[in-house]
mmCIF file of C-alpha atoms in Angstrom:
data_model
loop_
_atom_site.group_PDB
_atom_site.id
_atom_site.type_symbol
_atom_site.label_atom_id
_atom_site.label_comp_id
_atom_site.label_asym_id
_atom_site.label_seq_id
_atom_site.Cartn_x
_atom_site.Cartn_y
_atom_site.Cartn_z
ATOM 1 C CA UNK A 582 98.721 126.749 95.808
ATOM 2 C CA UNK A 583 97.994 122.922 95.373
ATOM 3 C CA UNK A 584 95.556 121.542 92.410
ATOM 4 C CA UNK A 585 91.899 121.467 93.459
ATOM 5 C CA UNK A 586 89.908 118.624 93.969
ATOM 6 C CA UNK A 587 87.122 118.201 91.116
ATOM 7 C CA UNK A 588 83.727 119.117 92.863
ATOM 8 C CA UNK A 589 81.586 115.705 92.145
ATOM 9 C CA UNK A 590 78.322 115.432 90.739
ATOM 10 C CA UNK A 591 76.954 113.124 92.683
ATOM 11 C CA UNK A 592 77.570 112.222 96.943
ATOM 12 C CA UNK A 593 77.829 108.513 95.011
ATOM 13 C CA UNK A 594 80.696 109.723 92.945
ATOM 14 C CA UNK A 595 82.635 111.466 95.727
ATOM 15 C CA UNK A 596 82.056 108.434 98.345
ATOM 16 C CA UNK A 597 83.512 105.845 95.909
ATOM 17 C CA UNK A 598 86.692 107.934 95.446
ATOM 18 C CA UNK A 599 86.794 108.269 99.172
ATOM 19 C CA UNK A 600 86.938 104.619 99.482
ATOM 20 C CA UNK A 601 89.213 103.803 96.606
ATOM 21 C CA UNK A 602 92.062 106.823 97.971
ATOM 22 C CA UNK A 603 91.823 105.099 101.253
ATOM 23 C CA UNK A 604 92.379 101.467 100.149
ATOM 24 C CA UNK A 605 95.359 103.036 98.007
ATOM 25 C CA UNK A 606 96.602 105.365 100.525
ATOM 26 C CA UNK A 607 100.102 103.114 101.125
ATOM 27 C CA UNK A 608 100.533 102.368 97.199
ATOM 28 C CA UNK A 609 104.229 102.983 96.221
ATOM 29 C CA UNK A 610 104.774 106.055 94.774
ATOM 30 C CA UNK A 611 105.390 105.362 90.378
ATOM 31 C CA UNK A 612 103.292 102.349 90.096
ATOM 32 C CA UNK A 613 100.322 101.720 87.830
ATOM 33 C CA UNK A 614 96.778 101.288 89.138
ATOM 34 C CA UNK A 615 94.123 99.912 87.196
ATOM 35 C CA UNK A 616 90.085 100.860 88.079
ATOM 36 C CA UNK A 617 87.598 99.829 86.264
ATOM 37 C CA UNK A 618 83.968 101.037 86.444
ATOM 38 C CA UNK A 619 81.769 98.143 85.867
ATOM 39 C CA UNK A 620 78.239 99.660 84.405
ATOM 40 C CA UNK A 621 80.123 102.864 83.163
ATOM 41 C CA UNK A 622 76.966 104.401 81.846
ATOM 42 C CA UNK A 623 77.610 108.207 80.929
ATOM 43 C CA UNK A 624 81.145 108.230 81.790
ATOM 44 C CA UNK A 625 80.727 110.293 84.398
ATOM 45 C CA UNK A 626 82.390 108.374 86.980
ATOM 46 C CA UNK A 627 85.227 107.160 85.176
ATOM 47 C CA UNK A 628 85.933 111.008 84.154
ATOM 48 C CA UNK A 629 85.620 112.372 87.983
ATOM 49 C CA UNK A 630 88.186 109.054 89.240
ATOM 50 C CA UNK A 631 90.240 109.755 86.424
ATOM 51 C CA UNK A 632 90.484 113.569 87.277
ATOM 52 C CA UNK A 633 90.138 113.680 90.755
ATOM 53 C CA UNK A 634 92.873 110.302 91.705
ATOM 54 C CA UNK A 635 95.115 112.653 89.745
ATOM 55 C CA UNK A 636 94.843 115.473 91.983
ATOM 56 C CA UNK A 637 94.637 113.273 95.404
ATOM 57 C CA UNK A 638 97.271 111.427 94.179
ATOM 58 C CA UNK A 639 99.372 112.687 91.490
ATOM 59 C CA UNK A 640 102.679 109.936 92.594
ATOM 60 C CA UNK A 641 100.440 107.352 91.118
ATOM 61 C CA UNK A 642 99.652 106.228 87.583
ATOM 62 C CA UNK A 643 96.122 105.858 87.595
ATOM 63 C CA UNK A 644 94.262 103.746 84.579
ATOM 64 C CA UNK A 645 90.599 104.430 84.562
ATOM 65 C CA UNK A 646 88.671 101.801 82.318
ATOM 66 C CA UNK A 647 84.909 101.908 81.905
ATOM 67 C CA UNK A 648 82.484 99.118 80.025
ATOM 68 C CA UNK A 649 78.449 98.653 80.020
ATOM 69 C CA UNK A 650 76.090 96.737 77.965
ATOM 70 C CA UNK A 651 74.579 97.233 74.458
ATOM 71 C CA UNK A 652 71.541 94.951 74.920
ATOM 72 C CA UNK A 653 70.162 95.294 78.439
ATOM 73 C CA UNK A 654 67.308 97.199 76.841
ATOM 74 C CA UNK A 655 67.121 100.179 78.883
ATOM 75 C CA UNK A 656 70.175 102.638 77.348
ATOM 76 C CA UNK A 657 69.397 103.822 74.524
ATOM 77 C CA UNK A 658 70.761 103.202 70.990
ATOM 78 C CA UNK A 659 74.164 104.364 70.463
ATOM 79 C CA UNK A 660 74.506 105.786 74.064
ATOM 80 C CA UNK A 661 78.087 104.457 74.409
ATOM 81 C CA UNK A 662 79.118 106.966 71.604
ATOM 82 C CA UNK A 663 77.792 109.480 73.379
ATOM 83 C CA UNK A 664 79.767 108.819 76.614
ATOM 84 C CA UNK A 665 82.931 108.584 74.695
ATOM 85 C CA UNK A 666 82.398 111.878 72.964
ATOM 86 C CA UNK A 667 81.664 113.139 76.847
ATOM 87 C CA UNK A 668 84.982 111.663 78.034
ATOM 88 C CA UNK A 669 87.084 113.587 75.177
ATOM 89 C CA UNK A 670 85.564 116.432 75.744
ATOM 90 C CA UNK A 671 86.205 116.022 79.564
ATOM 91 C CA UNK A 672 89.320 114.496 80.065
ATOM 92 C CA UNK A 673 90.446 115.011 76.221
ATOM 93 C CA UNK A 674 94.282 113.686 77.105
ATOM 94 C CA UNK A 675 93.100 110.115 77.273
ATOM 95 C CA UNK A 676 92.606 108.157 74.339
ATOM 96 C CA UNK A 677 89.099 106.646 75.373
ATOM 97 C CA UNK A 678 88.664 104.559 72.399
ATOM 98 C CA UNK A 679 90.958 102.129 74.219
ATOM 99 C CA UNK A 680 89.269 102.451 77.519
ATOM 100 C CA UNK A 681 85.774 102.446 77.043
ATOM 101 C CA UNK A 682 84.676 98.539 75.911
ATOM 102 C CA UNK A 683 80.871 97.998 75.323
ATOM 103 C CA UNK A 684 79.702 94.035 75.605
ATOM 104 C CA UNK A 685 76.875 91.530 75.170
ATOM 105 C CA UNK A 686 74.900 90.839 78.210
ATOM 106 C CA UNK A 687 75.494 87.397 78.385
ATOM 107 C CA UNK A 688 79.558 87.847 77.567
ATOM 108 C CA UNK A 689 82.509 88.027 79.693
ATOM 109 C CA UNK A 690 83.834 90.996 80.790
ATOM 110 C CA UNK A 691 86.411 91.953 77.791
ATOM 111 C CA UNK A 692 89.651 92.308 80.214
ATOM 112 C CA UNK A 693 92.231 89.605 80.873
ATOM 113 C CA UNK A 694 92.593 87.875 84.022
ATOM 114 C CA UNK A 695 94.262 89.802 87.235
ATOM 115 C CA UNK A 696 94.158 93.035 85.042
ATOM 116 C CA UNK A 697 92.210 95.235 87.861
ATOM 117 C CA UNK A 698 93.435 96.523 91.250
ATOM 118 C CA UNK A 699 90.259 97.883 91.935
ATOM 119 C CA UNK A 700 86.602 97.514 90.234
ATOM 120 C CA UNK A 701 83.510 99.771 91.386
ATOM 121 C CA UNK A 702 79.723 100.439 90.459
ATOM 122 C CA UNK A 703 77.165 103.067 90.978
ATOM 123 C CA UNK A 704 74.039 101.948 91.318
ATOM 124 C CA UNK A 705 74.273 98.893 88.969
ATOM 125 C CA UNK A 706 73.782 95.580 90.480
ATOM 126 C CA UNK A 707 70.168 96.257 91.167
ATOM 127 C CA UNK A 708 69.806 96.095 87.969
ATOM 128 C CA UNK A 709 71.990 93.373 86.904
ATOM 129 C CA UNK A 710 70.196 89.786 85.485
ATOM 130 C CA UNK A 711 73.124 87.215 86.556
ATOM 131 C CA UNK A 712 74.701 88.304 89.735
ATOM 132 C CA UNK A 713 76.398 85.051 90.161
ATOM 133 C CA UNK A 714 78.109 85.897 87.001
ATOM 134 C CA UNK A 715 79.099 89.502 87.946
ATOM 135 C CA UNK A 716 80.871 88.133 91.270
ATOM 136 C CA UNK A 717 82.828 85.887 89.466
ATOM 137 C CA UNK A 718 83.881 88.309 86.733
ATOM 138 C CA UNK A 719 84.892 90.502 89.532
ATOM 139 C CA UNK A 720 86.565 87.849 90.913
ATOM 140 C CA UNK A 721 88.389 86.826 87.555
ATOM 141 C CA UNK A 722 89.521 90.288 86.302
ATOM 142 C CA UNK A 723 90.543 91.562 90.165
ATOM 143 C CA UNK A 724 94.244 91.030 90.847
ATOM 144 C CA UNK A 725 95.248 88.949 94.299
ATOM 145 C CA UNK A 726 94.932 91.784 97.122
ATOM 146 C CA UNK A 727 92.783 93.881 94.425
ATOM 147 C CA UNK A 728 89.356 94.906 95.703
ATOM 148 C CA UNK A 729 86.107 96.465 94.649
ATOM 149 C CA UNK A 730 83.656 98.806 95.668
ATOM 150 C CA UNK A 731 80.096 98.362 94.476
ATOM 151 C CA UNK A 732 77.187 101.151 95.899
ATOM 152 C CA UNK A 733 73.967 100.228 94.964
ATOM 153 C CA UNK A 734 70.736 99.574 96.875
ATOM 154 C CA UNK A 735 69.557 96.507 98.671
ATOM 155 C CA UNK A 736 65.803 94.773 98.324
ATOM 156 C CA UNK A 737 65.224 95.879 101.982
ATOM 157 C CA UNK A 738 64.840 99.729 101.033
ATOM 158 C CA UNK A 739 61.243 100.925 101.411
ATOM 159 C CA UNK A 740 60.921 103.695 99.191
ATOM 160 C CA UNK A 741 62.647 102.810 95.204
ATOM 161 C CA UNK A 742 63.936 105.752 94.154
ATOM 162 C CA UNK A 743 62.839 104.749 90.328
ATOM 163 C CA UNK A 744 59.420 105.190 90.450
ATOM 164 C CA UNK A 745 59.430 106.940 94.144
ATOM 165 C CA UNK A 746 56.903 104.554 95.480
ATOM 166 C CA UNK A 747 57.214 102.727 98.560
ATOM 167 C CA UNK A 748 57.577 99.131 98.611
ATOM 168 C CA UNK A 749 56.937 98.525 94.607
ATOM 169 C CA UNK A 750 60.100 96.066 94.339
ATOM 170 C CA UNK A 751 58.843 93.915 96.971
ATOM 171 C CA UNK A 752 55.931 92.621 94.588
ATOM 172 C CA UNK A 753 56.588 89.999 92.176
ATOM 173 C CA UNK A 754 53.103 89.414 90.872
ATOM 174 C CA UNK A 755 52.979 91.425 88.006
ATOM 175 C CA UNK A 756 49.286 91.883 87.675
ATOM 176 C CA UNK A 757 49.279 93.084 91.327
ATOM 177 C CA UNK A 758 52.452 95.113 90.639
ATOM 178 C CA UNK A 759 50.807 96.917 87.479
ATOM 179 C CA UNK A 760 47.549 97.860 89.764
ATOM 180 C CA UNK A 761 49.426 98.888 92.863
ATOM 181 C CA UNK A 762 51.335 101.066 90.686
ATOM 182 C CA UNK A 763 48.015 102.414 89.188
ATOM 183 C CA UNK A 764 46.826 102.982 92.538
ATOM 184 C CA UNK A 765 49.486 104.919 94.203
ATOM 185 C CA UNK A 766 49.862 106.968 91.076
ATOM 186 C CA UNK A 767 46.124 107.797 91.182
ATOM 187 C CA UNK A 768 46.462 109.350 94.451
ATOM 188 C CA UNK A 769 49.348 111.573 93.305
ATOM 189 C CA UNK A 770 52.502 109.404 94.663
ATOM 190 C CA UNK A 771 55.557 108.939 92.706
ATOM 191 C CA UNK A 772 56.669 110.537 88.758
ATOM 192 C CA UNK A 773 53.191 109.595 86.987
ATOM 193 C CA UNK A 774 52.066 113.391 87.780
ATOM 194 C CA UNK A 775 55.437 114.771 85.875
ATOM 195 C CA UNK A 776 55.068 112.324 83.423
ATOM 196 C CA UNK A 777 51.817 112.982 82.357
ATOM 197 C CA UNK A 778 52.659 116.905 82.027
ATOM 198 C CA UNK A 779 55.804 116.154 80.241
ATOM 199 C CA UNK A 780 54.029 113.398 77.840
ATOM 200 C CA UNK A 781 49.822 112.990 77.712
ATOM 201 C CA UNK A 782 50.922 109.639 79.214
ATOM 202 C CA UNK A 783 47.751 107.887 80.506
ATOM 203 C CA UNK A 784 47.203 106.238 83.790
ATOM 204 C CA UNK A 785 46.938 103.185 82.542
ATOM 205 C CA UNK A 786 49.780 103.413 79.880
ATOM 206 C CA UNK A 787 52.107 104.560 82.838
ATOM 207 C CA UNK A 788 51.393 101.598 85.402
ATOM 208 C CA UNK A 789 51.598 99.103 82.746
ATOM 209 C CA UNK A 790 54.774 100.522 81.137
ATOM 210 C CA UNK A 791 56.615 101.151 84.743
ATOM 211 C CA UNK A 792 55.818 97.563 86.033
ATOM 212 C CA UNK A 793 57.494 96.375 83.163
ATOM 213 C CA UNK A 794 60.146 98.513 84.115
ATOM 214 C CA UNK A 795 60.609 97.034 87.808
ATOM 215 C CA UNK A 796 59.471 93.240 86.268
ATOM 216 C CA UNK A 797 61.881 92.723 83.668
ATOM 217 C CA UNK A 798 65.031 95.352 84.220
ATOM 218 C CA UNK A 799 65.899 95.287 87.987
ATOM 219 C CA UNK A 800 66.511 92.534 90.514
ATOM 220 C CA UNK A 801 67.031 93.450 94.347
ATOM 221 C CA UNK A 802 69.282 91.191 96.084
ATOM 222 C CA UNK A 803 69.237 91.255 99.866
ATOM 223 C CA UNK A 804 71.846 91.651 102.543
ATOM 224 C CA UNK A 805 72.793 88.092 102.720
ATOM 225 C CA UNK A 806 72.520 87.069 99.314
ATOM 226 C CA UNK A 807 75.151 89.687 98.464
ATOM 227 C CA UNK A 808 77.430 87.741 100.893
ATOM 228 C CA UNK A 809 76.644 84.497 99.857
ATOM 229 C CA UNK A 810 77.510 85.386 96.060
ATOM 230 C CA UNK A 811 80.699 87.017 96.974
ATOM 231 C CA UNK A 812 81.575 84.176 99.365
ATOM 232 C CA UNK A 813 80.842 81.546 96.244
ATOM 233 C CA UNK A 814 83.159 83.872 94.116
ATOM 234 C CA UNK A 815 86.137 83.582 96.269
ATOM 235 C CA UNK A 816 85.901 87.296 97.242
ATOM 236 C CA UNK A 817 85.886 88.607 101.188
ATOM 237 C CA UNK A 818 82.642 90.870 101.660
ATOM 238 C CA UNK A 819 81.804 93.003 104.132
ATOM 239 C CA UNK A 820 79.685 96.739 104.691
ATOM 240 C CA UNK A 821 82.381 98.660 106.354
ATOM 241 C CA UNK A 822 81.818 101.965 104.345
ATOM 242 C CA UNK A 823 78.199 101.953 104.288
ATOM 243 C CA UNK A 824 77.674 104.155 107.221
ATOM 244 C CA UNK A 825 80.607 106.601 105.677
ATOM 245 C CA UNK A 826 78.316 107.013 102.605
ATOM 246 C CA UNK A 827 75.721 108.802 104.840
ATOM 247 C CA UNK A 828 78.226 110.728 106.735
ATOM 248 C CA UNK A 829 78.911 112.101 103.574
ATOM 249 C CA UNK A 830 75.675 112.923 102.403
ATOM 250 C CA UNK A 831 75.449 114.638 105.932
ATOM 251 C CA UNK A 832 78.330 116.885 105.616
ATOM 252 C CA UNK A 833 76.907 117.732 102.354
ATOM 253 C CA UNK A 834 73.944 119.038 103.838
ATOM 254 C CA UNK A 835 75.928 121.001 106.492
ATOM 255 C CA UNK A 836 77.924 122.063 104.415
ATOM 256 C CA UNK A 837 80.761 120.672 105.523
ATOM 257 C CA UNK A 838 84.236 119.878 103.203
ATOM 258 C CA UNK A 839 84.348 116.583 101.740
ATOM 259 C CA UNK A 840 86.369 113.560 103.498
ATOM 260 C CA UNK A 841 88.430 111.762 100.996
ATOM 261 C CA UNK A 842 90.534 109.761 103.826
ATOM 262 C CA UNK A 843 88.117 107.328 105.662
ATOM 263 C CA UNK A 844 88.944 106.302 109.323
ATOM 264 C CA UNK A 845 91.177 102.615 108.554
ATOM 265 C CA UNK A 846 89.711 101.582 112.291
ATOM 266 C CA UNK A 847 86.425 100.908 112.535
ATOM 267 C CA UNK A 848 83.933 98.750 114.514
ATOM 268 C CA UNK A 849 82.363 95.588 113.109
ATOM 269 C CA UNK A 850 79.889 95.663 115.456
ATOM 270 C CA UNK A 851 78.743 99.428 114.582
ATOM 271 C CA UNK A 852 79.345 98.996 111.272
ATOM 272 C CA UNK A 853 77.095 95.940 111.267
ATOM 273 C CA UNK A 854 74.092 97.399 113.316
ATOM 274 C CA UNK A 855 74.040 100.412 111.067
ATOM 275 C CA UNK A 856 74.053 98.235 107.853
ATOM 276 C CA UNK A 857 71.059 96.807 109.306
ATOM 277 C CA UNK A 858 69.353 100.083 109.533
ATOM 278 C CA UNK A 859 70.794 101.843 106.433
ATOM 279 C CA UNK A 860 69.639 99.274 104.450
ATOM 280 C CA UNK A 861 66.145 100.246 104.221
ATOM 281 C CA UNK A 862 66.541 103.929 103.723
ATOM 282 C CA UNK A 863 68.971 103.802 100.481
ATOM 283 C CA UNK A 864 71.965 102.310 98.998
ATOM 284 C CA UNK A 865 74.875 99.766 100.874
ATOM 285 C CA UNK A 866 78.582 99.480 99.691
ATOM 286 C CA UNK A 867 79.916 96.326 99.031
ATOM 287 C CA UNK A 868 83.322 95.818 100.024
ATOM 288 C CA UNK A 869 84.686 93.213 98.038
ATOM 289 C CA UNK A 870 88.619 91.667 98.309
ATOM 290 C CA UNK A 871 90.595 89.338 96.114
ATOM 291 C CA UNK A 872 92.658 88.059 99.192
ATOM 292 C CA UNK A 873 92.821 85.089 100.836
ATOM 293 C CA UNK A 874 95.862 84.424 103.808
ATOM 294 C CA UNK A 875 95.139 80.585 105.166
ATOM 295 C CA UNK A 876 97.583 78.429 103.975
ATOM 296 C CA UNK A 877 97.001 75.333 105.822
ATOM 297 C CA UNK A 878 98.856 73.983 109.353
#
């Protein structure tokens, strides 16, 4: 009887490694790939790729590198010590210490150039500050024909899924961001309800807090301004997975076994419509490739 694959936490988690197994599915047998998980938070990702690619894949070396931030100012102190004592307690036969790098946000990535085959992210770049900069670093640390896979949630969502209130992000006043806050909490929308039980948090305190939250630590990019950053990086983009993310999370609620092997044919006209309608109900994936075939006449 054959290994089993790990069970993942998250329909995020087991989508990503969908798309990564397919873009690797014709890698020669004995060679070394190198993913890197861009925003590694908890380590949870990087442990499931590392275990799971293993069991999908076991002909292939896989090298599962993590890194996040140390002064974003939302993790909290010392938080990438806790994700490496995670990771040697859940995949204890990697030496994580050399894996796991923790950075400055203003500071390159800590890898050398063409290092990568593949980079991905779970739900980071909403909240990322320079965007520009984290195309190009994908861009710098990807090898030619390497490629990335980056889930996260465009500006044209209606409901954000951090507060649960509809259309908060859209609002860049801050004074009418802290009292539409206040008002949809007063009538019982969204986590101030929790909160308060949890806390003694008052109204106030909570809308004022929270729209400092959405003001200063996320930044929603939309649809085309993904492109447009990719396209200034010198990285192909496109949305072709992003309906296969909620054909996951349907099987999941059927019941259904997980698909690790996407279809490789697809329509771009499908593909595009639905990106235009999944965009406002949750999260997109960015396709990203380091390849480029022109050549001149």
């Amino acid at each position: 009887m054959g290994a089993v694959i790990p069970r993942a936490s998250s329909i995020t988690h087991q989508h990503i490694l969908s798309v990564v197994n397919t873009e690797v599915c014709e890698v020669t047998p004995g060679r070394t790939v190198r993913i890197l998980d861009a925003g590694c938070g908890n380590g949870k990702l990087v442990a499931y790729l590392s275990r799971a690619l293993g069991v999908l894949r076991p002909e292939v070396e896989w090298e599962v590198y993590g890194f996040d931030v140390h002064d974003h100012g939302v993790q909290a102190e010392g938080y990438i010590q806790q994700t490496l004592d995670f990771l040697h307690s859940d995949v204890p036969e990697i030496e994580w210490k050399e894996r796991i790098a923790c950075v400055g946000i203003t500071e390159s990535w800590p890898y050398a150039e063409d290092f990568f085959d593949v980079v991905v992210s779970n739900q980071v770049l909403e909240h990322v500050r320079d965007h520009a900069r984290f195309f190009r670093e994908n861009a710098r640390v990807l090898r030619n024909d390497g490629f990335a896979v980056h889930l996260f949630p465009l500006g044209h969502y209606l409901y954000e899924t951090h507060l649960n209130l509809p259309f908060v992000h859209w609002i860049g006043d801050h004074d009418l961001l802290y009292r539409y806050i206040r008002f949809l909490s007063r009538l019982g929308l969204g986590k101030y309800r929790s909160s308060r039980r949890a806390s003694g948090v008052s109204l106030d305190e909570y809308s004022e807090r929270h729209a400092d939250y959405l003001y200063n630590y996320t930044s929603y990019l939309s649809q085309t301004q993904a492109l447009g950053l990719a396209r200034t990086a010198g990285l192909r983009a496109s949305y072709r997975y992003t309906p296969y993310f909620y054909a996951a999370k349907l099987r999941s609620l059927l019941r259904l076994s997980p698909r690790y092997l996407y279809p490789h044919r697809r329509s771009g006209t499908l593909t595009w419509l639905g990106t235009l309608i999944l965009r406002h109900v949750s999260c997109i994936t960015l396709f990203l490739e380091k390849k480029e075939t022109y050549r001149g006449r």
